[in-house]
Short mmCIF file of C-alpha atoms and ligand atoms in Angstrom, two decimals:
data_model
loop_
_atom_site.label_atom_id
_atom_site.label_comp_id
_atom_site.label_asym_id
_atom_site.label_seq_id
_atom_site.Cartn_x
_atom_site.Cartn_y
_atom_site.Cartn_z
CA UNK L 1 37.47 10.14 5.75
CA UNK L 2 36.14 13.87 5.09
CA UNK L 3 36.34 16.75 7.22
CA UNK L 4 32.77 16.36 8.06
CA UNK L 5 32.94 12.41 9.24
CA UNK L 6 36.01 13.19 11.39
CA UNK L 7 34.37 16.47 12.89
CA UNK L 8 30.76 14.39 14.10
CA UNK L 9 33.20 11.51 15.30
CA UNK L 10 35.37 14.02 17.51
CA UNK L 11 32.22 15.31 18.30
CA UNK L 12 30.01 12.19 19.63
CA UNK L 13 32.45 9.67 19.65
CA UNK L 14 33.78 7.76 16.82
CA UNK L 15 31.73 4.65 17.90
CA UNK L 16 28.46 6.35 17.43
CA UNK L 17 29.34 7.75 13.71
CA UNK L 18 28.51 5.24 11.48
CA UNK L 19 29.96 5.12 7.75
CA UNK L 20 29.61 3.11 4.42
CA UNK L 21 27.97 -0.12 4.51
CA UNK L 22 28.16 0.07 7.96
CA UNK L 23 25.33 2.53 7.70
CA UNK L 24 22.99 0.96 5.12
CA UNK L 25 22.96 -2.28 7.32
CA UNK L 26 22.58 -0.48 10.33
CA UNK L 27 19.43 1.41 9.72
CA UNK L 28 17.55 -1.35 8.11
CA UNK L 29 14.25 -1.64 8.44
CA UNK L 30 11.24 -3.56 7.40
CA UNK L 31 9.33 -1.60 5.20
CA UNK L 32 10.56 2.00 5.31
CA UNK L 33 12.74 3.02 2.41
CA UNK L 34 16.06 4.36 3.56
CA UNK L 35 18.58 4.79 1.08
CA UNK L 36 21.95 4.93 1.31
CA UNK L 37 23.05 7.48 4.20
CA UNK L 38 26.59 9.39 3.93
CA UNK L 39 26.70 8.54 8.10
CA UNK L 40 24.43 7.31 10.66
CA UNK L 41 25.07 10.00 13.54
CA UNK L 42 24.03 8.21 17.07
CA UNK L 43 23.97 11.02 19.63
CA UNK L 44 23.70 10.20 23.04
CA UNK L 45 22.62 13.58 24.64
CA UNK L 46 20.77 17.32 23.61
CA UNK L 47 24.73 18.74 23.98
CA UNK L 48 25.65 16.32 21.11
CA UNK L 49 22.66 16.78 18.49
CA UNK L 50 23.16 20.54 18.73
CA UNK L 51 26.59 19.83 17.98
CA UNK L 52 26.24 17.53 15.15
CA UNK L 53 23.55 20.12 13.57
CA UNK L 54 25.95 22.79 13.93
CA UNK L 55 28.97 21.27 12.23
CA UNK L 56 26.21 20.05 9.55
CA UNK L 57 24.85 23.50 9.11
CA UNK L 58 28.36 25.16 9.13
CA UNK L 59 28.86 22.69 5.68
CA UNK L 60 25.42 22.81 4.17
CA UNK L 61 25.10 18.45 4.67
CA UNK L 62 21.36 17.88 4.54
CA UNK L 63 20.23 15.74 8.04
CA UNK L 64 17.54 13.55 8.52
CA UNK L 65 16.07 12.84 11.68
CA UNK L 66 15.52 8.94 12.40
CA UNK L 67 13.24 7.56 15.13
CA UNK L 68 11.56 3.83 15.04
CA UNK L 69 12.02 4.36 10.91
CA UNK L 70 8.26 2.50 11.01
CA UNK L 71 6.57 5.66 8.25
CA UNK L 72 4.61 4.76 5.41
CA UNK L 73 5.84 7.83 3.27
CA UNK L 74 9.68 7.59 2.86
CA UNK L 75 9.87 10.61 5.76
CA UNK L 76 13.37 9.26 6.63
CA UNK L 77 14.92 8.66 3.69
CA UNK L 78 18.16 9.57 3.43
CA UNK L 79 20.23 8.70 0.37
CA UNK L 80 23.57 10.69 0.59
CA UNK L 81 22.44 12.44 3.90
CA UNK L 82 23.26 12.27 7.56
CA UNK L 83 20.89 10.37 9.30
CA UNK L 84 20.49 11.54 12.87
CA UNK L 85 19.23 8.55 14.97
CA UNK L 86 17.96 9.26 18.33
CA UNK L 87 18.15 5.65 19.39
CA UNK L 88 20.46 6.12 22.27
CA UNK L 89 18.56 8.94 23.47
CA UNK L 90 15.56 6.72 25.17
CA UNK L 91 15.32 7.51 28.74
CA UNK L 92 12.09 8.05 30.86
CA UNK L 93 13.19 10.65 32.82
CA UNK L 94 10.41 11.43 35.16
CA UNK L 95 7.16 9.97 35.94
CA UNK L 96 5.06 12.51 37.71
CA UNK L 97 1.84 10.76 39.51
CA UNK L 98 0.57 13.93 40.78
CA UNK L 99 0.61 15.78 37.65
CA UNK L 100 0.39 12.95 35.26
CA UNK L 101 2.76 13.48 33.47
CA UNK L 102 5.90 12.00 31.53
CA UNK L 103 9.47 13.45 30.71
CA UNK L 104 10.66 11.08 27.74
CA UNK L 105 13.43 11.74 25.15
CA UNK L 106 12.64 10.92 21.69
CA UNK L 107 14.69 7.76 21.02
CA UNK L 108 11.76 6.08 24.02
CA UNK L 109 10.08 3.48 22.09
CA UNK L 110 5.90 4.57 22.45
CA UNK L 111 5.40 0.81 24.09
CA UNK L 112 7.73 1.25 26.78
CA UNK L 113 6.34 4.54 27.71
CA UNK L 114 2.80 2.94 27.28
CA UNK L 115 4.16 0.20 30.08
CA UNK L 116 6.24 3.07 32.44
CA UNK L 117 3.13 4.47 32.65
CA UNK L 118 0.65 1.76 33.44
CA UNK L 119 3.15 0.94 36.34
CA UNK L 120 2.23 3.96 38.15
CA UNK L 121 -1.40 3.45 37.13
CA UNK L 122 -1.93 6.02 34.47
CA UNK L 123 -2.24 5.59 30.70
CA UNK L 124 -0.06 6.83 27.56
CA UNK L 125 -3.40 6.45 24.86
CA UNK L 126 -1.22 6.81 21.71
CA UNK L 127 -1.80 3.49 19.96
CA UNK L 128 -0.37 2.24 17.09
CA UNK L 129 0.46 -0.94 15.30
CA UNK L 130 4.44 -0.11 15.16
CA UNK L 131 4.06 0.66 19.04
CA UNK L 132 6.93 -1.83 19.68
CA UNK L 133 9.08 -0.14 17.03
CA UNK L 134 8.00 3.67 16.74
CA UNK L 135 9.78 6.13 19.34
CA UNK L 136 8.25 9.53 21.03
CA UNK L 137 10.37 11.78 19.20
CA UNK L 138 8.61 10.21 15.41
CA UNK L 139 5.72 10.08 17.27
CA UNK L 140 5.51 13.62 17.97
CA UNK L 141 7.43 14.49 14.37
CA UNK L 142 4.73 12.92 12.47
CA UNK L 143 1.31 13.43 15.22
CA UNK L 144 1.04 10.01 15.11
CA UNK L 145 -2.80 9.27 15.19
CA UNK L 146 -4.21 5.59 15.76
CA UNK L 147 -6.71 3.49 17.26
CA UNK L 148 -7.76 5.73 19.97
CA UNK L 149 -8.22 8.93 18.34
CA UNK L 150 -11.78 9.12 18.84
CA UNK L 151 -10.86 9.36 22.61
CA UNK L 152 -8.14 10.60 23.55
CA UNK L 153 -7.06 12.85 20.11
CA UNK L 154 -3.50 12.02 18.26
CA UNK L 155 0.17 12.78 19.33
CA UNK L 156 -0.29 16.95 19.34
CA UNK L 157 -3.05 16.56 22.40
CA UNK L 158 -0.93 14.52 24.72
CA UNK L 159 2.06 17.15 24.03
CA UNK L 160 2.64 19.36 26.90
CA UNK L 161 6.22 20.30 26.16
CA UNK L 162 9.07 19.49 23.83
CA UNK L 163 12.89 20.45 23.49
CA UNK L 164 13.81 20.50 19.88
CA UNK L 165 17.18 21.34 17.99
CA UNK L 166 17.27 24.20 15.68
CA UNK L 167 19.05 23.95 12.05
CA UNK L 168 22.25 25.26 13.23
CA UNK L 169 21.98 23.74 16.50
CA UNK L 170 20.23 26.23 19.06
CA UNK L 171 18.63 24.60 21.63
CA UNK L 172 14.91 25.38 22.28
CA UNK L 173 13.71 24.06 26.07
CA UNK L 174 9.30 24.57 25.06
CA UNK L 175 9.41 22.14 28.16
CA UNK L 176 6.39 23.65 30.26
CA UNK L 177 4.41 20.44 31.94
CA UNK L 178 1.61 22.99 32.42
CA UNK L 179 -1.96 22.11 30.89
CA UNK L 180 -2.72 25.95 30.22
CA UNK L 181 0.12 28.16 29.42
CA UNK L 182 -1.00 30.98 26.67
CA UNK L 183 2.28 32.74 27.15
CA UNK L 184 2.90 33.92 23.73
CA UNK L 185 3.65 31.65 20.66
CA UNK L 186 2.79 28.01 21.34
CA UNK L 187 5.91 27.05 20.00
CA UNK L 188 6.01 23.32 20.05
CA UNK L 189 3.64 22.79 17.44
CA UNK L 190 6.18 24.07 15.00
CA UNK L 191 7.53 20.55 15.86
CA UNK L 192 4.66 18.73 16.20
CA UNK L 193 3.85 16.84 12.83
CA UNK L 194 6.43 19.25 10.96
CA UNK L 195 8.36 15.84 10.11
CA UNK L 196 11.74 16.63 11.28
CA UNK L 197 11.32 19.53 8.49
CA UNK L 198 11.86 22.63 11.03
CA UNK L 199 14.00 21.15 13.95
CA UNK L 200 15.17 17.85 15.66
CA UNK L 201 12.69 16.57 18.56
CA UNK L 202 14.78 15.51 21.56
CA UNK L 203 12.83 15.50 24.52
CA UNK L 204 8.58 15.43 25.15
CA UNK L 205 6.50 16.11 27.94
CA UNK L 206 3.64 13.82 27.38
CA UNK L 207 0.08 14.33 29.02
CA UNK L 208 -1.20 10.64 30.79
CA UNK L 209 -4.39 9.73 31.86
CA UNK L 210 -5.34 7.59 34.59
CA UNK L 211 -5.31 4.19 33.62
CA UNK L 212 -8.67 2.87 32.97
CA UNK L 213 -9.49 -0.36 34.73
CA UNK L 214 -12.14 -1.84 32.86
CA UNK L 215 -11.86 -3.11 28.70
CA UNK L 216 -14.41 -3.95 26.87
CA UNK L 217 -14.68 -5.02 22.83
CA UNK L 218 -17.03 -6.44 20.25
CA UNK L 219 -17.30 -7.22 16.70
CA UNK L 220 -20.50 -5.78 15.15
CA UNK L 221 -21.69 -6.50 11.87
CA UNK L 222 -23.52 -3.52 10.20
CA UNK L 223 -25.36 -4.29 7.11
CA UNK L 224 -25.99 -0.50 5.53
CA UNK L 225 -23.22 2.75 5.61
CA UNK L 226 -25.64 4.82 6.95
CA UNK L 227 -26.40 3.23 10.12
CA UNK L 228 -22.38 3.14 10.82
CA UNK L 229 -22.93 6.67 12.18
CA UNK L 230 -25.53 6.53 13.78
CA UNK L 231 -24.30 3.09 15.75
CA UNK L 232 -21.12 5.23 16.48
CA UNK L 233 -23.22 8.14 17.73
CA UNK L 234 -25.23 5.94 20.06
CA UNK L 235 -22.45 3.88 21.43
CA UNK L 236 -21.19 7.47 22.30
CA UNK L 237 -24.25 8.60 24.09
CA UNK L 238 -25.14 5.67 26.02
CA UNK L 239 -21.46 4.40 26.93
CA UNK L 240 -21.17 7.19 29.44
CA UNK L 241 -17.77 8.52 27.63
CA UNK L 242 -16.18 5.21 27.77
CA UNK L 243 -16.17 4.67 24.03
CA UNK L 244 -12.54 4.19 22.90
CA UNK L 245 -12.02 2.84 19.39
CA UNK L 246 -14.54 2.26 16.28
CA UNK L 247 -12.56 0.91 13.48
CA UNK L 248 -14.80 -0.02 10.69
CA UNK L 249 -13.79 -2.52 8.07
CA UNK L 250 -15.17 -2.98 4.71
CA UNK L 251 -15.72 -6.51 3.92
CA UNK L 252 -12.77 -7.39 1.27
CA UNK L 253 -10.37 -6.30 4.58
CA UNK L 254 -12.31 -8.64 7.00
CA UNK L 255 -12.55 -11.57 4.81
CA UNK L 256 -8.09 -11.26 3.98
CA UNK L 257 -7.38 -11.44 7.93
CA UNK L 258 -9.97 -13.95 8.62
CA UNK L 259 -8.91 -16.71 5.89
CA UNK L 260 -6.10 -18.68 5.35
CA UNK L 261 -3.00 -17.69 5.48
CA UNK L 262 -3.76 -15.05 7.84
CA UNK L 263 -4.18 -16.66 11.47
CA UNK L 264 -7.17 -15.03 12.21
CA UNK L 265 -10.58 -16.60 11.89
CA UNK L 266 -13.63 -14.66 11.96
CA UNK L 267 -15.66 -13.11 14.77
CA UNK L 268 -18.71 -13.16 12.79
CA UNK L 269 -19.85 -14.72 9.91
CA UNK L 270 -18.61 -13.23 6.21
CA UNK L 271 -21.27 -11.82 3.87
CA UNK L 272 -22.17 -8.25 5.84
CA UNK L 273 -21.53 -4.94 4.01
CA UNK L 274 -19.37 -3.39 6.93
CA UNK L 275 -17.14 -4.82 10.24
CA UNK L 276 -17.08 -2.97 12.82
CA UNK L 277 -14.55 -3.31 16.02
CA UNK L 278 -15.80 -1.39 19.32
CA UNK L 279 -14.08 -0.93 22.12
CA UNK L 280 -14.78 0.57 25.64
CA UNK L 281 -12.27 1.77 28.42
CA UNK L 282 -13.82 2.85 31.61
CA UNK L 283 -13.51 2.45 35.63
CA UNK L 284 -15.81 0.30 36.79
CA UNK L 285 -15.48 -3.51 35.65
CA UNK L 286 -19.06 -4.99 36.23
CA UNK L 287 -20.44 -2.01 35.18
CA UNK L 288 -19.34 -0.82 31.96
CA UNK L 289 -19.23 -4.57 31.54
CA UNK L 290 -23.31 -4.85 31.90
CA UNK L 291 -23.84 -1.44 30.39
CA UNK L 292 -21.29 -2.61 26.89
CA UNK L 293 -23.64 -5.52 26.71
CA UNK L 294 -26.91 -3.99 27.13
CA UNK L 295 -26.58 -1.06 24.81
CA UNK L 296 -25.40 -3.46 22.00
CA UNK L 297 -28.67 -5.87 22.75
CA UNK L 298 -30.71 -2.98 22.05
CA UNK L 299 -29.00 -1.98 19.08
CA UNK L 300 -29.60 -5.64 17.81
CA UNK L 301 -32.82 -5.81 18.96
CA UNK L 302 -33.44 -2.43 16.82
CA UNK L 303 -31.95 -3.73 13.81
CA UNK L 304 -29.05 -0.78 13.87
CA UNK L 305 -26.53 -3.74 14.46
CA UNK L 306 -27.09 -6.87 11.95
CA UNK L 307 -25.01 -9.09 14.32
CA UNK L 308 -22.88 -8.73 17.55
CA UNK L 309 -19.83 -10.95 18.99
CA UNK L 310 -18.67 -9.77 22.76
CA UNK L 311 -15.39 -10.04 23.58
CA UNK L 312 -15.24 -12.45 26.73
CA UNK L 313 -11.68 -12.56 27.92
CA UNK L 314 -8.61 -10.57 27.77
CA UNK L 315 -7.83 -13.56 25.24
CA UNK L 316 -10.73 -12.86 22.79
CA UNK L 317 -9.97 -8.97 22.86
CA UNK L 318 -6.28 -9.09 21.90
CA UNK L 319 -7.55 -11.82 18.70
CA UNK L 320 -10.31 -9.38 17.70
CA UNK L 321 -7.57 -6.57 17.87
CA UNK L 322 -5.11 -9.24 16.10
CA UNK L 323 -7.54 -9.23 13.42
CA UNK L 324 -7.36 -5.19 12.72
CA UNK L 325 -3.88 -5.21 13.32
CA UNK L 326 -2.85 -7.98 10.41
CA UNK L 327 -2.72 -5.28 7.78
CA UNK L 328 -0.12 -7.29 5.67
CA UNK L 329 -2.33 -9.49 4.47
CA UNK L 330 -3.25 -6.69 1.90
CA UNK L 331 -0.31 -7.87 0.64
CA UNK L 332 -0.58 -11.26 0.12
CA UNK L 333 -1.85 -10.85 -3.21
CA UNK L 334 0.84 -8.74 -5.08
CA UNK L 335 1.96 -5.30 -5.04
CA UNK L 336 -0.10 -2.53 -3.31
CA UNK L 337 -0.30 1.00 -2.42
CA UNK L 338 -1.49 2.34 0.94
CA UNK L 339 -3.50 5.50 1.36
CA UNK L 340 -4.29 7.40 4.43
CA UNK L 341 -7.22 9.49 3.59
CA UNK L 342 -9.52 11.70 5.79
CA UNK L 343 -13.00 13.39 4.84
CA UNK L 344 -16.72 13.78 6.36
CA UNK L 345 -18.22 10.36 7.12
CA UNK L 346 -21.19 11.46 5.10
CA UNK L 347 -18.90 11.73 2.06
CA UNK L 348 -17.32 8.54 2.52
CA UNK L 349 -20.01 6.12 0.95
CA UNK L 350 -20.16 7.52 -2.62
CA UNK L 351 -16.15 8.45 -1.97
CA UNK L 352 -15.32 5.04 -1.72
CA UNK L 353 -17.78 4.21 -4.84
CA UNK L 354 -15.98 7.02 -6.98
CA UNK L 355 -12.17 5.60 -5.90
CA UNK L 356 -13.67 2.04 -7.02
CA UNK L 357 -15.18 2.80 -10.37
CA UNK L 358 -12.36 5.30 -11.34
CA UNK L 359 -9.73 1.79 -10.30
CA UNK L 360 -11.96 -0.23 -12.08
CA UNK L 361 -12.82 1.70 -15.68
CA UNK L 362 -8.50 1.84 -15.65
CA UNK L 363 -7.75 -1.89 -14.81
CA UNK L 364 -10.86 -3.93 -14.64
CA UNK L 365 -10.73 -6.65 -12.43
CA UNK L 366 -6.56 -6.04 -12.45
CA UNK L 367 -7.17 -3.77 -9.72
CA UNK L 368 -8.13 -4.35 -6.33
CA UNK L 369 -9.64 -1.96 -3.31
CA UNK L 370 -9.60 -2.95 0.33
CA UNK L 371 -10.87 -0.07 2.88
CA UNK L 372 -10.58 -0.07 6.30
CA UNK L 373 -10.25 2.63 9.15
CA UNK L 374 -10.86 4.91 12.26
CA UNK L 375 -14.28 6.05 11.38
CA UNK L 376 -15.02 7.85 14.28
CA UNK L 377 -11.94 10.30 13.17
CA UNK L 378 -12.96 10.57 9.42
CA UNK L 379 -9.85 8.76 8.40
CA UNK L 380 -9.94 5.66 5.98
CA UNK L 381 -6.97 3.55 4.58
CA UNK L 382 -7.64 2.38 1.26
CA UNK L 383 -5.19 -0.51 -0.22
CA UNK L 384 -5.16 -0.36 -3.57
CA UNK L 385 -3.91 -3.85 -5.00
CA UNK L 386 -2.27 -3.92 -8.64
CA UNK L 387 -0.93 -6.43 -10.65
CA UNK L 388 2.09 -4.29 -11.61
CA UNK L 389 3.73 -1.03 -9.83
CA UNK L 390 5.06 0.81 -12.97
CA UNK L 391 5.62 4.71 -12.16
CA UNK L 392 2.82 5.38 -14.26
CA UNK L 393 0.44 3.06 -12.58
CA UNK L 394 1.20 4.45 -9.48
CA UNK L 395 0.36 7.92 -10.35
CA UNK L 396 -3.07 6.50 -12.13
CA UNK L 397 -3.94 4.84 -8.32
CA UNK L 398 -2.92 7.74 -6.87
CA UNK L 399 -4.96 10.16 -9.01
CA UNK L 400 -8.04 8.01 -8.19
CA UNK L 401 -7.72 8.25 -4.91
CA UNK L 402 -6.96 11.57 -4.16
CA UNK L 403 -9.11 13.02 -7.20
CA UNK L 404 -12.37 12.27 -5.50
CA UNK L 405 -10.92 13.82 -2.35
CA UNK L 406 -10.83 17.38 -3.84
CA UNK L 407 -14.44 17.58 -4.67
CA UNK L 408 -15.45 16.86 -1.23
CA UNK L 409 -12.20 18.97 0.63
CA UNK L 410 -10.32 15.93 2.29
CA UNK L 411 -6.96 15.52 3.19
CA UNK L 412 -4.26 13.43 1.03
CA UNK L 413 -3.01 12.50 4.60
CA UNK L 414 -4.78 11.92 7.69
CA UNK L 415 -2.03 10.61 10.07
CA UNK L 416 0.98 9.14 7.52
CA UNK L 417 1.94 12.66 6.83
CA UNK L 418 3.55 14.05 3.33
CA UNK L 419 7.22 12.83 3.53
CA UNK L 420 7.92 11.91 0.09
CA UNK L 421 5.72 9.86 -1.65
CA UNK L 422 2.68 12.52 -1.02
CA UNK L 423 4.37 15.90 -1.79
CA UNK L 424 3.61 16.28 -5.10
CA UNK L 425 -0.20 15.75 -4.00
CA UNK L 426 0.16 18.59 -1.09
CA UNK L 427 -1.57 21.18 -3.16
CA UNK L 428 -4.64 18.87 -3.35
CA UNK L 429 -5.55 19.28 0.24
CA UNK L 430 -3.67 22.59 1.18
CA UNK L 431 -4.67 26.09 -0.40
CA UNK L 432 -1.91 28.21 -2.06
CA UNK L 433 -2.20 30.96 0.98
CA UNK L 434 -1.18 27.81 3.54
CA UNK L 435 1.47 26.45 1.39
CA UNK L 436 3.34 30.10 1.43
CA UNK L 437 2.85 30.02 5.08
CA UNK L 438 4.66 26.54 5.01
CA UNK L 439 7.57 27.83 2.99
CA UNK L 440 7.89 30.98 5.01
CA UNK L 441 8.22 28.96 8.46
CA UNK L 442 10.74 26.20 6.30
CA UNK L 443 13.05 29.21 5.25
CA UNK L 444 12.86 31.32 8.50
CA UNK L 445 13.94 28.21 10.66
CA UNK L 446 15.89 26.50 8.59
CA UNK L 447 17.18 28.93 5.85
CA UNK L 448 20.10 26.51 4.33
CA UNK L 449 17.15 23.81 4.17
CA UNK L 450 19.80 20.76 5.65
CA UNK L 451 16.80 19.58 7.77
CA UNK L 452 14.93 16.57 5.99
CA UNK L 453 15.27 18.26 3.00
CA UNK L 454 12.26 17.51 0.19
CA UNK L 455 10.00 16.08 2.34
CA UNK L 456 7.12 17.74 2.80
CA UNK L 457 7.77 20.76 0.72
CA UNK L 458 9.93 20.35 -2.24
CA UNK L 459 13.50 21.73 -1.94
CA UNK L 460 14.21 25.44 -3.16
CA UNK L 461 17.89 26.14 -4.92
CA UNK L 462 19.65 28.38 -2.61
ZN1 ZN W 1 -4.42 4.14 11.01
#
């Protein structure tokens, strides 16, 4: 055993240090690539991640924070590493009905929040297809975006307060529950989407919302991209506020989740340019119900909306959402790369035309492009589908699909984040004045560079 091992286990407990294959198997987890830890750490309290960062720090042993492990860009790999899993570390501490809001620590899986919260009649918005699997503390790590964006805004607006765990293990309590507090630095969002990069989330203060009482959805078929704005744009307007998702899907993603294998059948009939799914959360059931229904007639009867289907039970709402959810039936066709992208929805028409024809002039009819997303929020995933996944094929996809980004200033990541598998791309949405910045806050925080180390920014020799 090294010095290190026995050190963490007097430290936490030997039970909670994890070594060998012990700690491949343990960590294991669908999709995310892990590699081969040196120890899975399991703390059980703040006390006990401070002191497993300090004995790591006193050695120089990178550390990589683990949460639900549910990322789609290798942001907790950690091949000879420690991995730091906060999985023990999952209590709701305090549910506060007057102030609305939530004391979690980071191991709390989001969906269990989601559900402490409904019990007391307020709302948790973050919504995400790993909700069963992702925790608070990778939610906050990575600003986890979602379905509800267009709402509510991702992971950094429902952030009050955090407690995170410096490098070499200093404590840092940022655990204000006040809305407005311009005291000085806002120090939290050094955590906030940093990716475990500048310090170890153990502890949020989440923002709720009351719980809205009244759900409504619909599939709309749209048959030109320019009226998907301005459909989004009037739902907006004439649904009082209520409007709460717009997730537009391009019609090679509709027709995968609504054939065989998939389980899903389809709302509407195939053979429209776009899909779109609508969805609106207010407080008054016959209301919003009547209103939902009234504003889509006369979007129909203008010719904005091609076709409509209304969601008309609790039943038909959860299989409209199954069919945005089944995302692995990208898959089902051979090897693919997902994107996360994010630009002006007036740039995404002849975007998505530029990614296509660049996929197609390389592999002809080899390649294959399915698009879906949060419109509303600018943010599109594009699977790209290829026969083979050499290296060099993957840097070909990934050059057409970030290469038309540049022209029109988008982002390589709009919720994923950088992790691994996008750093080398991080110039292509960052300028060379905010990448310094980056490196300054890495080194001044974490000067040995143990936390997470090559994810997001590459490593420097020290
Ligand atoms: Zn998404």
């Amino acid at each position: 055993m090294s010095p290190l091992v026995a050190d963490l286990k007097a430290a936490v407990g030997a039970e909670a240090v994890l070594v060998g294959q012990d700690a491949v198997e343990w960590g294991r987890s669908g999709w995310t690539r892990l590699g081969a830890p040196l120890a899975v750490v399991r703390p059980a309290s703040t006390a006990e991640v401070s002191a497993v960062l300090r004995l790591a720090h006193g050695v120089g042993q990178p550390v990589v924070p683990w949460g639900g492990r549910t990322g789609l860009v290798d942001g907790a790999y950690a091949e000879g590493a420690l991995a730091l899993s906060l999985d023990r570390m999952n209590a709701i501490e305090e549910i506060d009905p007057v102030a609305a809001t939530m004391r979690a620590q980071a191991g709390c899986v989001l969906q269990r929040a989601c559900e402490a919260a409904e019990a007391q009649g307020l709302f948790l918005p973050l919504d995400l297809g790993s909700r069963g699997s992702a925790t608070i503390g990778g939610d906050v790590s990575t600003n986890a975006g979602g379905n509800r964006v267009l709402r509510w805004g991702m992971m950094r607006d429902m952030v009050l307060g955090l407690e995170a765990v410096l490098a070499d293990g200093t404590v840092v309590s940022a655990t204000s529950p006040l809305i407005k507090n311009n005291a000085g630095y806002d120090l939290k969002q050094l955590f906030i989407g940093s990716e475990g990069t500048l310090g170890v989330v153990t502890r949020a203060v989440l923002r709720l919302r009351l719980r809205p009482v009244s759900e409504n959805a619909a599939f709309l078929a749209v048959d030109a991209f320019e009226r998907l704005p301005r459909v989004l744009r009037r739902l907006e307007r004439s649904l009082g506020g209520t409007l709460s998702a717009f997730e537009v899907m391009w019609p090679e993603f509709y027709e995968l989740v609504t054939t065989p294998p998939a389980a899903g059948r389809p709302a509407l009939p195939h053979g429209h340019a776009y899909y779109v799914l609508v969805e609106a959360m207010g407080a008054d059931i016959e209301a919003d119900a009547e209103r939902f229904e009234r504003v889509l007639t006369e979007a129909l009867d203008e010719g904005e909306i091609a076709d409509a289907a209304l969601a008309k039970s609790g039943a038909e709402r959860a299989a409209f959402w199954a069919l945005r959810d089944d995302v692995v039936q990208t898959a089902r066709n051979g090897p693919i790369l997902a994107f996360d992208v994010s630009l002006k929805i007036d740039a995404m028409e002849t975007y998505v035309a530029e990614v296509r024809a660049a996929l197609r002039e390389r592999w002809g009819a080899a390649a294959s492009l399915v698009v879906f997303g949060h419109l509303g929020d600018g943010n599109l995933h594009l699977i790209v589908g290829l026969r083979e996944l050499s290296p060099e094929a993957r840097r070909a996809a990934e050059e057409a699909v970030y290469g038309p980004l540049r022209a029109r200033a988008g982002s390589i990541s709009a919720e994923h984040g950088i992790g691994l598998q996008k750093r080398d791309y991080l110039a292509w949405s960052r300028s060379p004045a905010e990448l310094a910045l980056m490196r300054t806050l890495k080194t001044a925080l974490d000067p040995k560079g143990i936390l997470n180390p090559g994810k997001v920014l590459a490593p420097v020799e020290v």
